[in-house]
Amino acid sequence: MRRNTSLLLLAFALVSLASPSAHADEPPGWVPTDKAEDLPPPPPAPPPPRPGPTTYTVEQPELPAGATKMASPAAFYVGLTLAGVGALGVVTGLVIRADLPETECENCPAEEKRSASLGLLIGGGIGMLIGIPIAAVGGRQVADEPSWARPKVFISPRGGALQWTF
């Protein structure tokens, strides 16, 4: 079903020409000359915004950082040594494994190297797996004095108090 668009365009043109303009009684090219006295006054300015809530900031003095020490130097160094030996074992096992021939054989020296490299890889991995957490726990920083060892003293006009926190 095909529609004839020319009828639609003709109807649109007739309707647009027949509609009255906003200034039909004015000559073409007429420009209105409104003077400032003839114009209505501008609307009043909006009221100023209401003041918001007042916020206060309190300056908190920073407490000096207390002296710290390593949680357990012995555990840190044991874990570091264990992780280092484990990494060395993994690298050595990989080097031995890379030097092995591609083919497998029975009763040849390559079979002993294959099992040795596998042992080094597994042992080194376990050493690293155990040594890294031990070094991390032993090397963390803790306060020189525990916080529970510091007493709190409260003084008032009617008396005083001493408080220990455990």
XYZ file of C-alpha atoms in Angstrom:
166
model
C 0.000 0.000 0.000
C 1.678 3.135 -1.236
C 0.539 6.552 -0.125
C 0.652 9.642 -2.180
C 2.853 12.116 -0.318
C 2.084 14.975 -2.648
C -1.437 15.269 -1.196
C 0.049 15.418 2.292
C 2.501 18.170 1.298
C -0.256 20.181 -0.417
C -2.458 19.988 2.661
C 0.435 21.112 4.887
C 1.160 24.110 2.650
C -2.464 25.212 2.641
C -2.785 24.988 6.396
C 0.432 26.929 7.001
C -0.532 29.729 4.602
C -4.092 29.995 5.896
C -3.161 30.281 9.574
C -3.175 33.834 10.935
C 0.124 35.295 12.152
C 0.636 36.675 15.642
C 0.876 40.279 14.378
C -1.610 40.211 11.476
C -2.536 43.887 11.792
C 1.074 45.058 11.575
C 2.794 45.812 8.287
C 5.593 43.526 7.127
C 9.027 44.450 8.484
C 7.507 46.193 11.493
C 9.707 46.129 14.596
C 8.100 46.885 17.951
C 9.657 49.801 19.795
C 9.111 49.230 23.477
C 10.532 51.849 25.787
C 11.726 51.104 29.289
C 8.649 52.872 30.726
C 6.317 50.649 28.746
C 7.872 47.387 29.941
C 6.678 45.727 33.159
C 9.086 45.823 36.118
C 11.439 42.864 36.525
C 10.486 40.216 39.074
C 11.857 40.701 42.590
C 15.161 39.076 43.504
C 14.906 35.756 45.356
C 15.580 35.882 49.079
C 19.134 35.115 50.193
C 19.776 31.471 51.134
C 19.360 30.520 54.744
C 22.606 29.939 56.591
C 23.477 26.291 56.980
C 24.355 24.547 60.198
C 27.526 25.721 61.840
C 30.225 23.097 62.033
C 33.064 23.046 64.461
C 36.320 21.253 64.034
C 38.253 20.093 67.023
C 41.978 19.874 66.621
C 43.219 16.592 68.006
C 46.840 16.750 69.022
C 48.764 13.829 67.651
C 50.137 11.553 70.267
C 53.817 10.841 69.909
C 54.476 7.422 68.477
C 55.806 5.129 71.142
C 58.993 3.233 70.712
C 58.588 -0.011 68.806
C 60.637 -3.131 68.455
C 60.596 -6.318 66.418
C 58.159 -8.909 67.786
C 60.677 -11.760 67.675
C 64.053 -11.190 66.038
C 64.897 -14.891 66.317
C 61.707 -15.942 64.476
C 62.323 -13.273 61.831
C 65.860 -14.478 61.077
C 64.923 -18.186 61.185
C 62.027 -17.551 58.778
C 64.222 -15.433 56.512
C 66.904 -18.145 56.420
C 64.339 -20.888 55.783
C 62.731 -18.902 52.948
C 66.145 -18.118 51.421
C 67.304 -21.734 51.533
C 63.933 -22.775 50.078
C 64.279 -20.305 47.190
C 67.815 -21.541 46.556
C 66.506 -25.142 46.529
C 63.780 -24.269 44.009
C 66.259 -22.518 41.699
C 68.749 -25.405 41.962
C 66.007 -27.952 41.261
C 64.918 -25.997 38.177
C 68.502 -25.788 36.876
C 69.036 -29.536 37.336
C 65.668 -30.261 35.705
C 66.569 -28.065 32.701
C 69.858 -29.949 32.220
C 68.185 -33.379 31.992
C 67.818 -35.109 28.621
C 64.390 -35.174 26.967
C 64.132 -38.948 26.768
C 63.532 -41.186 29.763
C 65.666 -44.216 30.385
C 65.940 -46.858 33.075
C 69.112 -47.400 35.106
C 70.880 -44.287 33.854
C 72.375 -41.365 35.848
C 69.681 -39.006 34.528
C 67.059 -40.866 36.579
C 68.893 -40.012 39.818
C 69.151 -36.367 38.776
C 65.441 -36.329 37.964
C 64.482 -37.529 41.454
C 67.018 -35.161 43.096
C 65.612 -32.162 41.210
C 62.072 -33.140 42.168
C 63.132 -33.400 45.842
C 64.813 -29.985 45.689
C 61.736 -28.400 44.107
C 59.335 -29.848 46.676
C 61.639 -29.211 49.658
C 62.414 -25.659 48.553
C 58.726 -24.902 48.034
C 57.850 -26.190 51.487
C 60.751 -24.197 53.000
C 59.477 -20.999 51.383
C 55.897 -21.803 52.363
C 56.903 -22.121 56.010
C 59.663 -19.503 56.179
C 57.804 -16.496 54.747
C 54.971 -16.474 57.350
C 57.440 -17.046 60.198
C 59.529 -14.081 59.021
C 56.417 -11.905 58.646
C 55.151 -12.698 62.154
C 58.565 -12.330 63.764
C 59.373 -9.083 61.966
C 56.196 -7.120 62.713
C 56.587 -4.026 64.865
C 55.148 -4.039 68.399
C 55.226 -1.409 71.142
C 58.141 -1.420 73.547
C 55.766 -1.384 76.494
C 52.436 -3.153 76.256
C 49.449 -0.804 76.456
C 48.064 -2.648 79.451
C 51.194 -1.780 81.452
C 50.354 1.935 81.510
C 48.153 3.045 84.392
C 45.545 5.781 84.021
C 45.270 8.304 86.845
C 42.020 10.205 87.476
C 42.050 13.151 89.898
C 38.968 15.080 91.039
C 38.220 17.513 93.893
C 36.671 14.674 95.924
C 39.503 12.175 95.424
C 41.485 10.243 92.843
C 41.598 6.895 91.144
C 44.167 4.664 89.535
C 43.049 2.374 86.738
C 44.919 -0.528 85.129
C 43.601 -1.938 81.858
C 44.129 -5.609 81.112
